[in-house]
mmCIF file with all atom_site columns, C-alpha atoms in Angstrom:
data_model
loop_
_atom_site.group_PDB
_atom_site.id
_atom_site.type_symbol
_atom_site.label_atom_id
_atom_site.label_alt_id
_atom_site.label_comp_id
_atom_site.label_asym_id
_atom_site.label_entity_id
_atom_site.label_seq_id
_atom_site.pdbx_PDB_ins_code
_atom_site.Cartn_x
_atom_site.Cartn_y
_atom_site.Cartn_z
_atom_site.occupancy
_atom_site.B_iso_or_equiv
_atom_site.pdbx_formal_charge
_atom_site.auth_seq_id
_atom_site.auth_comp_id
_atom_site.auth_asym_id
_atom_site.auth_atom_id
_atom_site.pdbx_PDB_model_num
ATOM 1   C CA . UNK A 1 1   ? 5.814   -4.183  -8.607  1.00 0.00 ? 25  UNK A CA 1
ATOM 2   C CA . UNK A 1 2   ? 6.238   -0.465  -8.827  1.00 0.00 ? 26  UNK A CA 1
ATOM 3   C CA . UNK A 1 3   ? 6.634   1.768   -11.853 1.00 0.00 ? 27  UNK A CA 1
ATOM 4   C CA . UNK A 1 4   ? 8.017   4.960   -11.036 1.00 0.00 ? 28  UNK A CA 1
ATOM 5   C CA . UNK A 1 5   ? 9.962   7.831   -12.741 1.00 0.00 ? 29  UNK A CA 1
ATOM 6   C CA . UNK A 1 6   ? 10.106  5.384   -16.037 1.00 0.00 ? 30  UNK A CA 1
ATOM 7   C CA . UNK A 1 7   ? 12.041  3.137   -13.190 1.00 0.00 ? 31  UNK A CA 1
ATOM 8   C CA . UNK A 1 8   ? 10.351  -0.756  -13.229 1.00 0.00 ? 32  UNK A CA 1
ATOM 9   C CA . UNK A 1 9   ? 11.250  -3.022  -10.126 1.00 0.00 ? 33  UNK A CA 1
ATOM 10  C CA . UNK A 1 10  ? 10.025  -5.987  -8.716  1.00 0.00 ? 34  UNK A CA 1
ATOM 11  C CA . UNK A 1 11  ? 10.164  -6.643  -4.816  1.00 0.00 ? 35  UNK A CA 1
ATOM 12  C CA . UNK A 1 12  ? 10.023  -10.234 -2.966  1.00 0.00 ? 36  UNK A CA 1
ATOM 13  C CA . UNK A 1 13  ? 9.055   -8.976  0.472   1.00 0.00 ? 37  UNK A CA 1
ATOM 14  C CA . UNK A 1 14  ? 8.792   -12.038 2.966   1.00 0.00 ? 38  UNK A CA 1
ATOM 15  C CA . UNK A 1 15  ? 6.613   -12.879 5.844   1.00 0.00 ? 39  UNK A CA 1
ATOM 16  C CA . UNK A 1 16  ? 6.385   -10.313 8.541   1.00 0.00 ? 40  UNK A CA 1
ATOM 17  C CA . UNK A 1 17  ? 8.183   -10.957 12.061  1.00 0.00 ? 41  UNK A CA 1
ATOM 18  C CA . UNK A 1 18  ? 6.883   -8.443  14.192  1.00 0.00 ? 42  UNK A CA 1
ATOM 19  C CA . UNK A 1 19  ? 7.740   -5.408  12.492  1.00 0.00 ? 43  UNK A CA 1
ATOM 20  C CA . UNK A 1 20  ? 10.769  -6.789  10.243  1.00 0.00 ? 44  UNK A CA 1
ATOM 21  C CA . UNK A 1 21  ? 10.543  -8.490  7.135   1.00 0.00 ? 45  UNK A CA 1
ATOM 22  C CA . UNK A 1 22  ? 13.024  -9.392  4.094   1.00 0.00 ? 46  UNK A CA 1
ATOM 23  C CA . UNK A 1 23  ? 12.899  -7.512  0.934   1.00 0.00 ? 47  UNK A CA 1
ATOM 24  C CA . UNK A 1 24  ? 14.843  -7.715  -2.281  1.00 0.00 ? 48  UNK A CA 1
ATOM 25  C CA . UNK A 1 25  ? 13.735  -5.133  -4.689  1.00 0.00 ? 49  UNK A CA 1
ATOM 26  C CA . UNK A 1 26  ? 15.278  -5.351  -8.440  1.00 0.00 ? 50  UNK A CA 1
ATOM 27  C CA . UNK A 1 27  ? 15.159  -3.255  -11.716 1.00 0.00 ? 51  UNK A CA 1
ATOM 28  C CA . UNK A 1 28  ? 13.046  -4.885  -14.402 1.00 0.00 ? 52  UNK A CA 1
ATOM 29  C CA . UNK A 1 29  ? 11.973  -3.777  -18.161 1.00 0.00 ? 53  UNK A CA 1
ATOM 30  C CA . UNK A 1 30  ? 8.982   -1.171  -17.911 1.00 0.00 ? 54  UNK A CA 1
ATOM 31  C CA . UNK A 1 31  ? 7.012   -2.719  -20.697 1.00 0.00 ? 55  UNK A CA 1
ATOM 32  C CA . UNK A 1 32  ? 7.738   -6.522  -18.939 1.00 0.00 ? 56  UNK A CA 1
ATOM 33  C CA . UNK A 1 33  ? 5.918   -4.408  -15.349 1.00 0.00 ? 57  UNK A CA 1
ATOM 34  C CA . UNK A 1 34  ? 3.364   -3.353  -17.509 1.00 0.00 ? 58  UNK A CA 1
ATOM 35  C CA . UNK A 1 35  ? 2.077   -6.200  -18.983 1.00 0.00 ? 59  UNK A CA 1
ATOM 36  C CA . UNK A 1 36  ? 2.102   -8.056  -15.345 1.00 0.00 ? 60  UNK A CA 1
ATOM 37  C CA . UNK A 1 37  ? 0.247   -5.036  -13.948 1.00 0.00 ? 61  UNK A CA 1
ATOM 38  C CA . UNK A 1 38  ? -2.042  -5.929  -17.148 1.00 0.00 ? 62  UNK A CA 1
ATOM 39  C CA . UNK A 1 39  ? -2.041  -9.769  -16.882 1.00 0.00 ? 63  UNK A CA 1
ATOM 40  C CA . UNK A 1 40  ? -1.682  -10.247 -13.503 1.00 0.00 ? 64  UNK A CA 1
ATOM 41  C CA . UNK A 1 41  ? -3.089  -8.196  -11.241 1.00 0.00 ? 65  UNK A CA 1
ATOM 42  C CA . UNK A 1 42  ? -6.927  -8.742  -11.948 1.00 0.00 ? 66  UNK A CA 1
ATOM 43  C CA . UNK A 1 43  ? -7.219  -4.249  -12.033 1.00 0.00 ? 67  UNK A CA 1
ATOM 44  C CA . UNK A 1 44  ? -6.182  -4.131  -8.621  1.00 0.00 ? 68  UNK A CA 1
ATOM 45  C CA . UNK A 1 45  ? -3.522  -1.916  -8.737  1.00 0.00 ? 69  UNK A CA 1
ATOM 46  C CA . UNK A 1 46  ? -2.917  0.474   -6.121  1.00 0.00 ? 70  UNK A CA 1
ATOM 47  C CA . UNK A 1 47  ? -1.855  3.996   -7.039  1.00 0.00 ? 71  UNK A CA 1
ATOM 48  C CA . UNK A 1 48  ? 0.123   6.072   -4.573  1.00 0.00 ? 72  UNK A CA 1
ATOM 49  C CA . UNK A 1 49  ? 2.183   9.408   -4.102  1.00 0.00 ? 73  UNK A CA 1
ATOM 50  C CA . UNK A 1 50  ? 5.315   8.519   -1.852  1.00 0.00 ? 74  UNK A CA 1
ATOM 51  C CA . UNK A 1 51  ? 6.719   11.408  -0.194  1.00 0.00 ? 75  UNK A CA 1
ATOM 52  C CA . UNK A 1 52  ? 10.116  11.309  1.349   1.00 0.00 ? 76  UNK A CA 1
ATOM 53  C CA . UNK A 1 53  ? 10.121  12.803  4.842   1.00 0.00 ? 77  UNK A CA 1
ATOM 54  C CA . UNK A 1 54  ? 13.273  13.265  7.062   1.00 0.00 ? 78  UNK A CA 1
ATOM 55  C CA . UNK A 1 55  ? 12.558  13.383  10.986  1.00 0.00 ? 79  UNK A CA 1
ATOM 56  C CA . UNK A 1 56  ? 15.249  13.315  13.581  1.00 0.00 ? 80  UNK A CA 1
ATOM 57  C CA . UNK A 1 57  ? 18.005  11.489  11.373  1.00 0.00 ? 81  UNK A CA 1
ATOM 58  C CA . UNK A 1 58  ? 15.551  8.759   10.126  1.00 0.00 ? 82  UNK A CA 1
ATOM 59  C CA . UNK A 1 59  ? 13.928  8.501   6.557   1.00 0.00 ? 83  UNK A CA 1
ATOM 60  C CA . UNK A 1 60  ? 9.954   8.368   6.532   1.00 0.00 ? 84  UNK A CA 1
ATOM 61  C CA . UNK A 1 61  ? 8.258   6.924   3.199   1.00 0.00 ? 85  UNK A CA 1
ATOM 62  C CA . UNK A 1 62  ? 4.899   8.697   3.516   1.00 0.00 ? 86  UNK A CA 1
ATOM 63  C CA . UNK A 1 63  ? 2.168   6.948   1.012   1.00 0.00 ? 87  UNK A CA 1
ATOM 64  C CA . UNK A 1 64  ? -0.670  8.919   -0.207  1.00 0.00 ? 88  UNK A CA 1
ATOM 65  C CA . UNK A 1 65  ? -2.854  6.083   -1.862  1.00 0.00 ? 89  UNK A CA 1
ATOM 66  C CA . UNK A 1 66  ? -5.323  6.955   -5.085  1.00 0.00 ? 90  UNK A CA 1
ATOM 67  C CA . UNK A 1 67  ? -7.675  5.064   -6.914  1.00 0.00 ? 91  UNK A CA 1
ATOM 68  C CA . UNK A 1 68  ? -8.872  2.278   -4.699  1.00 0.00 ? 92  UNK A CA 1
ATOM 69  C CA . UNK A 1 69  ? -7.443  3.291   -1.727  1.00 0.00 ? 93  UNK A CA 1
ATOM 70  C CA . UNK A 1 70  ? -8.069  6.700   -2.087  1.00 0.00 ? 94  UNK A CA 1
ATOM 71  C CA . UNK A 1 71  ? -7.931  8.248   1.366   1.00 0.00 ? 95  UNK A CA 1
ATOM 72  C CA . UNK A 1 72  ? -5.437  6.224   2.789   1.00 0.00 ? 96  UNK A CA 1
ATOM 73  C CA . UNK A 1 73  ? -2.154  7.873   4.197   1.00 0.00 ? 97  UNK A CA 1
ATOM 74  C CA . UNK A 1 74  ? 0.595   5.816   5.662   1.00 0.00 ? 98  UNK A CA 1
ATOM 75  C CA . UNK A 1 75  ? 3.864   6.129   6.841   1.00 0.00 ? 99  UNK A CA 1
ATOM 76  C CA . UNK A 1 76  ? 6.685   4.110   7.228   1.00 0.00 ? 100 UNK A CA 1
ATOM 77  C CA . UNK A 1 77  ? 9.964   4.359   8.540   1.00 0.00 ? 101 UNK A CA 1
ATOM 78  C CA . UNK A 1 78  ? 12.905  1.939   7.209   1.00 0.00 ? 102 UNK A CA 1
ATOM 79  C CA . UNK A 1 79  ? 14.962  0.874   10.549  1.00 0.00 ? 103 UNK A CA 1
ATOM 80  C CA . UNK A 1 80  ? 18.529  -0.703  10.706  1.00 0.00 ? 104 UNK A CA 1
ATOM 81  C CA . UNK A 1 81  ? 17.588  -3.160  13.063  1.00 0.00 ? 105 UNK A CA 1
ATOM 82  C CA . UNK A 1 82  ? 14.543  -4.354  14.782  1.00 0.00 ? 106 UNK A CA 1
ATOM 83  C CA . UNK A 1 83  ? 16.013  -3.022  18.318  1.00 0.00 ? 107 UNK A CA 1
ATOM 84  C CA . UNK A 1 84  ? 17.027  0.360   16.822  1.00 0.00 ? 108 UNK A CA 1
ATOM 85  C CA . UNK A 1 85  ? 14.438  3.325   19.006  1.00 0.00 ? 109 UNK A CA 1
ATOM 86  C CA . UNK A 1 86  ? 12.992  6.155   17.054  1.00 0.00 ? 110 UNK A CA 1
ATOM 87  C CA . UNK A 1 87  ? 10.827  9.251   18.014  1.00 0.00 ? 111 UNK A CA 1
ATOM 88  C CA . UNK A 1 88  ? 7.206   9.042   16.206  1.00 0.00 ? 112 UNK A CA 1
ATOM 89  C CA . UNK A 1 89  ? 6.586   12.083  14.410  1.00 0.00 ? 113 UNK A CA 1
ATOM 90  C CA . UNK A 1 90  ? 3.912   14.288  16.012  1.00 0.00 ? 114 UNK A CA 1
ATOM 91  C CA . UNK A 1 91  ? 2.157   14.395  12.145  1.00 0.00 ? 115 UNK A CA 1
ATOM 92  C CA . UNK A 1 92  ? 1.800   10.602  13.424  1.00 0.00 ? 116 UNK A CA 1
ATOM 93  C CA . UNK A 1 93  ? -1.486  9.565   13.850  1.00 0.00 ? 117 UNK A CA 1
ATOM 94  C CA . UNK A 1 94  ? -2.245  5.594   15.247  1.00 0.00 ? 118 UNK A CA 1
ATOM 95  C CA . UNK A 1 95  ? 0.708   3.036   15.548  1.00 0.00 ? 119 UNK A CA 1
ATOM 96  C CA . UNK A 1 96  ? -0.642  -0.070  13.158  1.00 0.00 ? 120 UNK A CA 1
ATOM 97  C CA . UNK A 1 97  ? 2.522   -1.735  12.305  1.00 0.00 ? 121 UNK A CA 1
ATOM 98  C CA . UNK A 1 98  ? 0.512   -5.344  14.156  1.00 0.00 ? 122 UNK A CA 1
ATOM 99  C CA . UNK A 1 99  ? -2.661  -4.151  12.724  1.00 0.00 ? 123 UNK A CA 1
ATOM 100 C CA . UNK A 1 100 ? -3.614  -6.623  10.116  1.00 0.00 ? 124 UNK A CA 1
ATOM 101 C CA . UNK A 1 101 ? -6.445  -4.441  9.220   1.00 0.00 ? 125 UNK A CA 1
ATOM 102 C CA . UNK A 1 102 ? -3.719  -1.752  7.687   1.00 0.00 ? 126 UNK A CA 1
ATOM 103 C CA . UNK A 1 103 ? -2.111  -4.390  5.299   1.00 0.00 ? 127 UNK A CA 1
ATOM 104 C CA . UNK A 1 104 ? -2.469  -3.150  1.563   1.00 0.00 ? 128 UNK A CA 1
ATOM 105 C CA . UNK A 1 105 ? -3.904  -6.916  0.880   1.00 0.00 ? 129 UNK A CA 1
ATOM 106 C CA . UNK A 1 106 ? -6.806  -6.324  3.446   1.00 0.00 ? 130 UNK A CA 1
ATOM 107 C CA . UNK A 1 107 ? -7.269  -2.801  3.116   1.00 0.00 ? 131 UNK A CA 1
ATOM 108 C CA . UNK A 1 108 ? -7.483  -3.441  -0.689  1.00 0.00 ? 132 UNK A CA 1
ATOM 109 C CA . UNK A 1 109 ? -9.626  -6.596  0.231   1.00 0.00 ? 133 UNK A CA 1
ATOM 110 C CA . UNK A 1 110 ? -12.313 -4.298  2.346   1.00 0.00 ? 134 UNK A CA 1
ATOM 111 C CA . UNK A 1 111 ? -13.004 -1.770  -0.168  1.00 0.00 ? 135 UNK A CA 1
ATOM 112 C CA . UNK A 1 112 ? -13.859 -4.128  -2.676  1.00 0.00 ? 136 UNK A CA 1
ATOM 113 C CA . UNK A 1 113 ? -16.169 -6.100  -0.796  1.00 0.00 ? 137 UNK A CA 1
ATOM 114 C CA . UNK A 1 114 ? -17.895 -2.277  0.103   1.00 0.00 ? 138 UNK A CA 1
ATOM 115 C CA . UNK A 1 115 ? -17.748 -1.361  -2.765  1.00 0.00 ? 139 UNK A CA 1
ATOM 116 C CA . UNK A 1 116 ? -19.191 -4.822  -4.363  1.00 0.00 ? 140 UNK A CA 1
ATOM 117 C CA . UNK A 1 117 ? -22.220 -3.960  -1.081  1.00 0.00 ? 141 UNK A CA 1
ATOM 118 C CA . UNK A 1 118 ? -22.813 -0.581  -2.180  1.00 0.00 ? 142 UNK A CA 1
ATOM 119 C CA . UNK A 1 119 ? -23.202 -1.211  -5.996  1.00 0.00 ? 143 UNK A CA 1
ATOM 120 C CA . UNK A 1 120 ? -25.473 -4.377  -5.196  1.00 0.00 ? 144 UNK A CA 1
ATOM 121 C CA . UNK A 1 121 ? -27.922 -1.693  -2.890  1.00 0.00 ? 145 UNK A CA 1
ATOM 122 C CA . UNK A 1 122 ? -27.637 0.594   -5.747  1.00 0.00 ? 146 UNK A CA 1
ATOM 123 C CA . UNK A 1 123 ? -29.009 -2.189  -8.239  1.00 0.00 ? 147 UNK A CA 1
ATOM 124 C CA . UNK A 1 124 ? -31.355 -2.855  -5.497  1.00 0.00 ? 148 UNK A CA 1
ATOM 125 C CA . UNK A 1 125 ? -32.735 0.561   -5.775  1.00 0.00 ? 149 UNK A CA 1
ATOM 126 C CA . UNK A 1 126 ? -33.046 0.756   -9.383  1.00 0.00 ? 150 UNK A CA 1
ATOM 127 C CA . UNK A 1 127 ? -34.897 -1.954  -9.705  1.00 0.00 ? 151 UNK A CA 1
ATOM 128 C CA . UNK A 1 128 ? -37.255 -1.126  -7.143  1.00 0.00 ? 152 UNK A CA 1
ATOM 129 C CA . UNK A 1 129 ? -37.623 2.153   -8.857  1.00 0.00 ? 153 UNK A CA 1
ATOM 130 C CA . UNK A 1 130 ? -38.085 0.661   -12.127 1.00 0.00 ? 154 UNK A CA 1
ATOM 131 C CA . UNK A 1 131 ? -40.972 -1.679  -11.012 1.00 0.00 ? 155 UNK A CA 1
#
C-alpha cells in the first residue's frame, strides 16, 4: 500500500525468483488506504522519501526510509528482463538483492525486536534505580 501525492495504490508483489518478481500495482480510494494502514497494519508502517535517479539510461528508485527504519537507504533499479546488464552506480554501496537480511519484512522485523531489547533494559534500569 502506498499513499503518495494524494495518489492511493495497492501492489500484489509475488514471490521472489532470484532477483525478479511479479507486481501489479492499482489505484485505490485514499480514505479506503487509510483505514487499512489504520486497521491493518498493527502501526507498522514504513515511511520513506523515494527519489528518482537516472544513471546510464536506466531508472533508479532510491528509498530514504523514516520512522522505523530510519537510516535505511536503498536503491533499486526496475530491469526489462532478468538477463538485461546494467552498470552499478558508483553512489552504490553493497549488492543485497539475495540478502534476506535487506527485506523490508526483516529489516522491519529486527528493529522491533531491538527496540522491544532496549526498552526492556531501560525498564530494567529504572527499576533498579527505583529500589
Amino acid at each position: 500500500m502506498r499513499i503518495a501525492n494524494d495518489i492511493a495504490t495497492i501492489a500484489l508483489k509475488s514471490r521472489r525468483r532470484g532477483p525478479v518478481r511479479t507486481e501489479f500495482e492499482y489505484a485505490i480510494p485514499s480514505s479506503d488506504a487509510e483505514e487499512m494502514l489504520r486497521t491493518m497494519c498493527d502501526g507498522n508502517v514504513l515511511d520513506k522519501v523515494r527519489h528518482f535517479v537516472s544513471h546510464e539510461g536506466n531508472n533508479w528508485h532510491v528509498d530514504v526510509y523514516e520512522g522505523l527504519l530510519d537510516g535505511v537507504v536503498l536503491a533499486e533499479i526496475e530491469l526489462a528482463d532478468a538477463g538485461q546488464e546494467f552498470a552499478l552506480p558508483d553512489w552504490i554501496g553493497a549488492e543485497v538483492t539475495s540478502d534476506p537480511r535487506y527485506r523490508k519484512v526483516n529489516m522491519l522485523a529486527d528493529r522491533v525486536a531491538n527496540q522491544k531489547s532496549a526498552d526492556t533494559a531501560l525498564l530494567a534500569r529504572a527499576d533498579e534505580v527505583i529500589e
